[in-house]
Amino acid sequence: MSNCVSNLSKFLCEERVEWSFIPPRAPNHGGLWEAGVKAVKYHLRRVMGNLRFTYEEFLTILNQIEGVLNSRPLYPLSCDPGDFDALTPGHFLVGRPITAIAEPSLTEVSDNRLKVWQKQTKNCATYLETLVK
């Protein structure tokens, strides 16, 4: 075993491989993007719970979570207190705020009248409404 370790360390020195570790909660060492990953995981667990989704359904939920996280305000665009426009991560991604086409509200429709994807959309919408409140 020690022979393998010495051979590996010799190889790494010859190839000039440098290791860099990212300390947790250090914004200058990747802590910011790690916080983003943590936020996505948190929202995925809250939306999905114990439900099983197909690949397409999972991607749809993931895209909606991405839109919500990239729509969080970072800084106001104006000093006017009546202007609610804010700089968001979406501005850096697409040059404007990320907006979604409004979907019909399914919260008032009983579950037995909904298709599978509509039930999942309803669960996701109900959860996202709790975030806004």
PDB file of C-alpha atoms in Angstrom:
ATOM      1  CA  MET A   1       0.000   0.000   0.000  1.00  0.00           C
ATOM      2  CA  SER A   2       2.773   2.461   0.890  1.00  0.00           C
ATOM      3  CA  ASN A   3       4.432   1.662  -2.451  1.00  0.00           C
ATOM      4  CA  CYS A   4       1.243   2.722  -4.271  1.00  0.00           C
ATOM      5  CA  VAL A   5       1.088   5.939  -2.268  1.00  0.00           C
ATOM      6  CA  SER A   6       4.704   6.807  -3.025  1.00  0.00           C
ATOM      7  CA  ASN A   7       4.202   6.035  -6.735  1.00  0.00           C
ATOM      8  CA  LEU A   8       1.097   8.184  -6.794  1.00  0.00           C
ATOM      9  CA  SER A   9       2.776  11.101  -5.042  1.00  0.00           C
ATOM     10  CA  LYS A  10       5.770  10.816  -7.410  1.00  0.00           C
ATOM     11  CA  PHE A  11       3.432  10.878 -10.421  1.00  0.00           C
ATOM     12  CA  LEU A  12       1.526  13.881  -9.069  1.00  0.00           C
ATOM     13  CA  CYS A  13       4.771  15.787  -8.497  1.00  0.00           C
ATOM     14  CA  GLU A  14       6.013  15.001 -12.004  1.00  0.00           C
ATOM     15  CA  GLU A  15       2.729  16.143 -13.552  1.00  0.00           C
ATOM     16  CA  ARG A  16       2.660  19.252 -11.305  1.00  0.00           C
ATOM     17  CA  VAL A  17      -0.824  18.513 -10.018  1.00  0.00           C
ATOM     18  CA  GLU A  18      -1.940  21.055  -7.418  1.00  0.00           C
ATOM     19  CA  TRP A  19      -4.728  20.268  -4.980  1.00  0.00           C
ATOM     20  CA  SER A  20      -7.016  23.050  -3.860  1.00  0.00           C
ATOM     21  CA  PHE A  21      -9.650  22.484  -1.228  1.00  0.00           C
ATOM     22  CA  ILE A  22     -12.746  24.638  -0.839  1.00  0.00           C
ATOM     23  CA  PRO A  23     -13.365  25.523   2.799  1.00  0.00           C
ATOM     24  CA  PRO A  24     -17.061  25.606   3.725  1.00  0.00           C
ATOM     25  CA  ARG A  25     -18.841  28.971   4.065  1.00  0.00           C
ATOM     26  CA  ALA A  26     -16.032  30.875   2.371  1.00  0.00           C
ATOM     27  CA  PRO A  27     -17.486  33.055  -0.407  1.00  0.00           C
ATOM     28  CA  ASN A  28     -14.048  33.575  -1.907  1.00  0.00           C
ATOM     29  CA  HIS A  29     -13.532  29.784  -2.017  1.00  0.00           C
ATOM     30  CA  GLY A  30     -16.807  28.582  -3.509  1.00  0.00           C
ATOM     31  CA  GLY A  31     -19.044  29.011  -0.484  1.00  0.00           C
ATOM     32  CA  LEU A  32     -21.466  31.102  -2.521  1.00  0.00           C
ATOM     33  CA  TRP A  33     -22.148  28.428  -5.111  1.00  0.00           C
ATOM     34  CA  GLU A  34     -22.277  25.799  -2.382  1.00  0.00           C
ATOM     35  CA  ALA A  35     -25.027  27.868  -0.758  1.00  0.00           C
ATOM     36  CA  GLY A  36     -26.842  27.807  -4.108  1.00  0.00           C
ATOM     37  CA  VAL A  37     -26.617  24.025  -4.260  1.00  0.00           C
ATOM     38  CA  LYS A  38     -27.920  23.852  -0.692  1.00  0.00           C
ATOM     39  CA  ALA A  39     -30.891  26.083  -1.618  1.00  0.00           C
ATOM     40  CA  VAL A  40     -31.765  23.914  -4.638  1.00  0.00           C
ATOM     41  CA  LYS A  41     -31.598  20.728  -2.544  1.00  0.00           C
ATOM     42  CA  TYR A  42     -33.758  22.300   0.156  1.00  0.00           C
ATOM     43  CA  HIS A  43     -36.471  23.330  -2.295  1.00  0.00           C
ATOM     44  CA  LEU A  44     -36.326  19.986  -4.126  1.00  0.00           C
ATOM     45  CA  ARG A  45     -36.916  18.116  -0.870  1.00  0.00           C
ATOM     46  CA  ARG A  46     -39.812  20.412   0.031  1.00  0.00           C
ATOM     47  CA  VAL A  47     -41.502  20.111  -3.375  1.00  0.00           C
ATOM     48  CA  MET A  48     -40.884  16.424  -4.018  1.00  0.00           C
ATOM     49  CA  GLY A  49     -41.285  14.938  -0.566  1.00  0.00           C
ATOM     50  CA  ASN A  50     -41.679  11.171  -1.021  1.00  0.00           C
ATOM     51  CA  LEU A  51     -43.199  11.458  -4.493  1.00  0.00           C
ATOM     52  CA  ARG A  52     -41.612   9.841  -7.535  1.00  0.00           C
ATOM     53  CA  PHE A  53     -41.267  11.821 -10.739  1.00  0.00           C
ATOM     54  CA  THR A  54     -40.341  10.991 -14.298  1.00  0.00           C
ATOM     55  CA  TYR A  55     -37.243  12.586 -15.784  1.00  0.00           C
ATOM     56  CA  GLU A  56     -39.272  15.255 -17.598  1.00  0.00           C
ATOM     57  CA  GLU A  57     -41.316  16.076 -14.497  1.00  0.00           C
ATOM     58  CA  PHE A  58     -38.145  16.348 -12.434  1.00  0.00           C
ATOM     59  CA  LEU A  59     -36.559  18.697 -14.983  1.00  0.00           C
ATOM     60  CA  THR A  60     -39.687  20.851 -15.003  1.00  0.00           C
ATOM     61  CA  ILE A  61     -39.626  21.185 -11.218  1.00  0.00           C
ATOM     62  CA  LEU A  62     -35.887  21.861 -11.266  1.00  0.00           C
ATOM     63  CA  ASN A  63     -36.359  24.597 -13.884  1.00  0.00           C
ATOM     64  CA  GLN A  64     -39.097  26.216 -11.813  1.00  0.00           C
ATOM     65  CA  ILE A  65     -36.880  26.182  -8.720  1.00  0.00           C
ATOM     66  CA  GLU A  66     -34.048  27.640 -10.776  1.00  0.00           C
ATOM     67  CA  GLY A  67     -36.363  30.420 -11.943  1.00  0.00           C
ATOM     68  CA  VAL A  68     -37.432  31.209  -8.384  1.00  0.00           C
ATOM     69  CA  LEU A  69     -33.854  31.285  -7.096  1.00  0.00           C
ATOM     70  CA  ASN A  70     -32.678  33.413 -10.030  1.00  0.00           C
ATOM     71  CA  SER A  71     -35.528  35.873  -9.469  1.00  0.00           C
ATOM     72  CA  ARG A  72     -34.513  36.777  -5.924  1.00  0.00           C
ATOM     73  CA  PRO A  73     -33.765  40.502  -5.621  1.00  0.00           C
ATOM     74  CA  LEU A  74     -30.134  41.413  -5.025  1.00  0.00           C
ATOM     75  CA  TYR A  75     -30.228  45.202  -5.145  1.00  0.00           C
ATOM     76  CA  PRO A  76     -32.816  47.861  -6.105  1.00  0.00           C
ATOM     77  CA  LEU A  77     -32.439  49.287  -9.619  1.00  0.00           C
ATOM     78  CA  SER A  78     -33.820  52.660  -8.552  1.00  0.00           C
ATOM     79  CA  CYS A  79     -33.729  54.895  -5.493  1.00  0.00           C
ATOM     80  CA  ASP A  80     -37.462  55.555  -5.923  1.00  0.00           C
ATOM     81  CA  PRO A  81     -39.361  53.778  -3.099  1.00  0.00           C
ATOM     82  CA  GLY A  82     -42.323  53.227  -5.439  1.00  0.00           C
ATOM     83  CA  ASP A  83     -40.207  51.361  -7.985  1.00  0.00           C
ATOM     84  CA  PHE A  84     -40.031  47.686  -7.050  1.00  0.00           C
ATOM     85  CA  ASP A  85     -37.673  46.594  -9.848  1.00  0.00           C
ATOM     86  CA  ALA A  86     -34.537  44.978  -8.496  1.00  0.00           C
ATOM     87  CA  LEU A  87     -31.340  43.531  -9.856  1.00  0.00           C
ATOM     88  CA  THR A  88     -31.620  39.735  -9.841  1.00  0.00           C
ATOM     89  CA  PRO A  89     -29.297  36.874 -10.817  1.00  0.00           C
ATOM     90  CA  GLY A  90     -31.518  36.559 -13.899  1.00  0.00           C
ATOM     91  CA  HIS A  91     -30.169  39.898 -15.136  1.00  0.00           C
ATOM     92  CA  PHE A  92     -26.685  38.362 -15.303  1.00  0.00           C
ATOM     93  CA  LEU A  93     -27.966  35.231 -17.061  1.00  0.00           C
ATOM     94  CA  VAL A  94     -30.342  36.644 -19.690  1.00  0.00           C
ATOM     95  CA  GLY A  95     -29.998  40.417 -19.316  1.00  0.00           C
ATOM     96  CA  ARG A  96     -33.482  40.915 -17.894  1.00  0.00           C
ATOM     97  CA  PRO A  97     -35.634  39.557 -15.070  1.00  0.00           C
ATOM     98  CA  ILE A  98     -36.695  35.956 -15.485  1.00  0.00           C
ATOM     99  CA  THR A  99     -40.435  35.843 -15.978  1.00  0.00           C
ATOM    100  CA  ALA A 100     -42.668  32.867 -16.579  1.00  0.00           C
ATOM    101  CA  ILE A 101     -45.861  32.567 -18.567  1.00  0.00           C
ATOM    102  CA  ALA A 102     -48.787  32.457 -16.171  1.00  0.00           C
ATOM    103  CA  GLU A 103     -50.275  29.005 -15.756  1.00  0.00           C
ATOM    104  CA  PRO A 104     -53.912  28.373 -14.851  1.00  0.00           C
ATOM    105  CA  SER A 105     -54.529  28.034 -11.123  1.00  0.00           C
ATOM    106  CA  LEU A 106     -55.191  24.440 -10.095  1.00  0.00           C
ATOM    107  CA  THR A 107     -55.442  25.061  -6.366  1.00  0.00           C
ATOM    108  CA  GLU A 108     -59.252  25.182  -6.376  1.00  0.00           C
ATOM    109  CA  VAL A 109     -59.735  22.036  -8.508  1.00  0.00           C
ATOM    110  CA  SER A 110     -60.256  18.760  -6.622  1.00  0.00           C
ATOM    111  CA  ASP A 111     -57.469  16.178  -6.944  1.00  0.00           C
ATOM    112  CA  ASN A 112     -59.657  13.499  -8.518  1.00  0.00           C
ATOM    113  CA  ARG A 113     -60.232  15.737 -11.571  1.00  0.00           C
ATOM    114  CA  LEU A 114     -56.535  16.331 -12.211  1.00  0.00           C
ATOM    115  CA  LYS A 115     -54.085  14.374 -14.325  1.00  0.00           C
ATOM    116  CA  VAL A 116     -50.780  13.258 -12.803  1.00  0.00           C
ATOM    117  CA  TRP A 117     -48.792  16.216 -14.135  1.00  0.00           C
ATOM    118  CA  GLN A 118     -51.518  18.613 -12.983  1.00  0.00           C
ATOM    119  CA  LYS A 119     -51.366  17.153  -9.460  1.00  0.00           C
ATOM    120  CA  GLN A 120     -47.614  17.662  -9.406  1.00  0.00           C
ATOM    121  CA  THR A 121     -48.005  21.193 -10.743  1.00  0.00           C
ATOM    122  CA  LYS A 122     -50.603  21.871  -8.041  1.00  0.00           C
ATOM    123  CA  ASN A 123     -48.269  20.536  -5.312  1.00  0.00           C
ATOM    124  CA  CYS A 124     -45.415  22.652  -6.639  1.00  0.00           C
ATOM    125  CA  ALA A 125     -47.606  25.781  -6.957  1.00  0.00           C
ATOM    126  CA  THR A 126     -48.941  25.344  -3.433  1.00  0.00           C
ATOM    127  CA  TYR A 127     -45.393  25.085  -2.099  1.00  0.00           C
ATOM    128  CA  LEU A 128     -44.151  28.077  -4.108  1.00  0.00           C
ATOM    129  CA  GLU A 129     -47.066  30.167  -2.820  1.00  0.00           C
ATOM    130  CA  THR A 130     -45.916  29.456   0.737  1.00  0.00           C
ATOM    131  CA  LEU A 131     -42.491  30.858  -0.166  1.00  0.00           C
ATOM    132  CA  VAL A 132     -43.985  34.114  -1.397  1.00  0.00           C
ATOM    133  CA  LYS A 133     -46.034  34.659   1.781  1.00  0.00           C
TER     134      LYS A 133
END
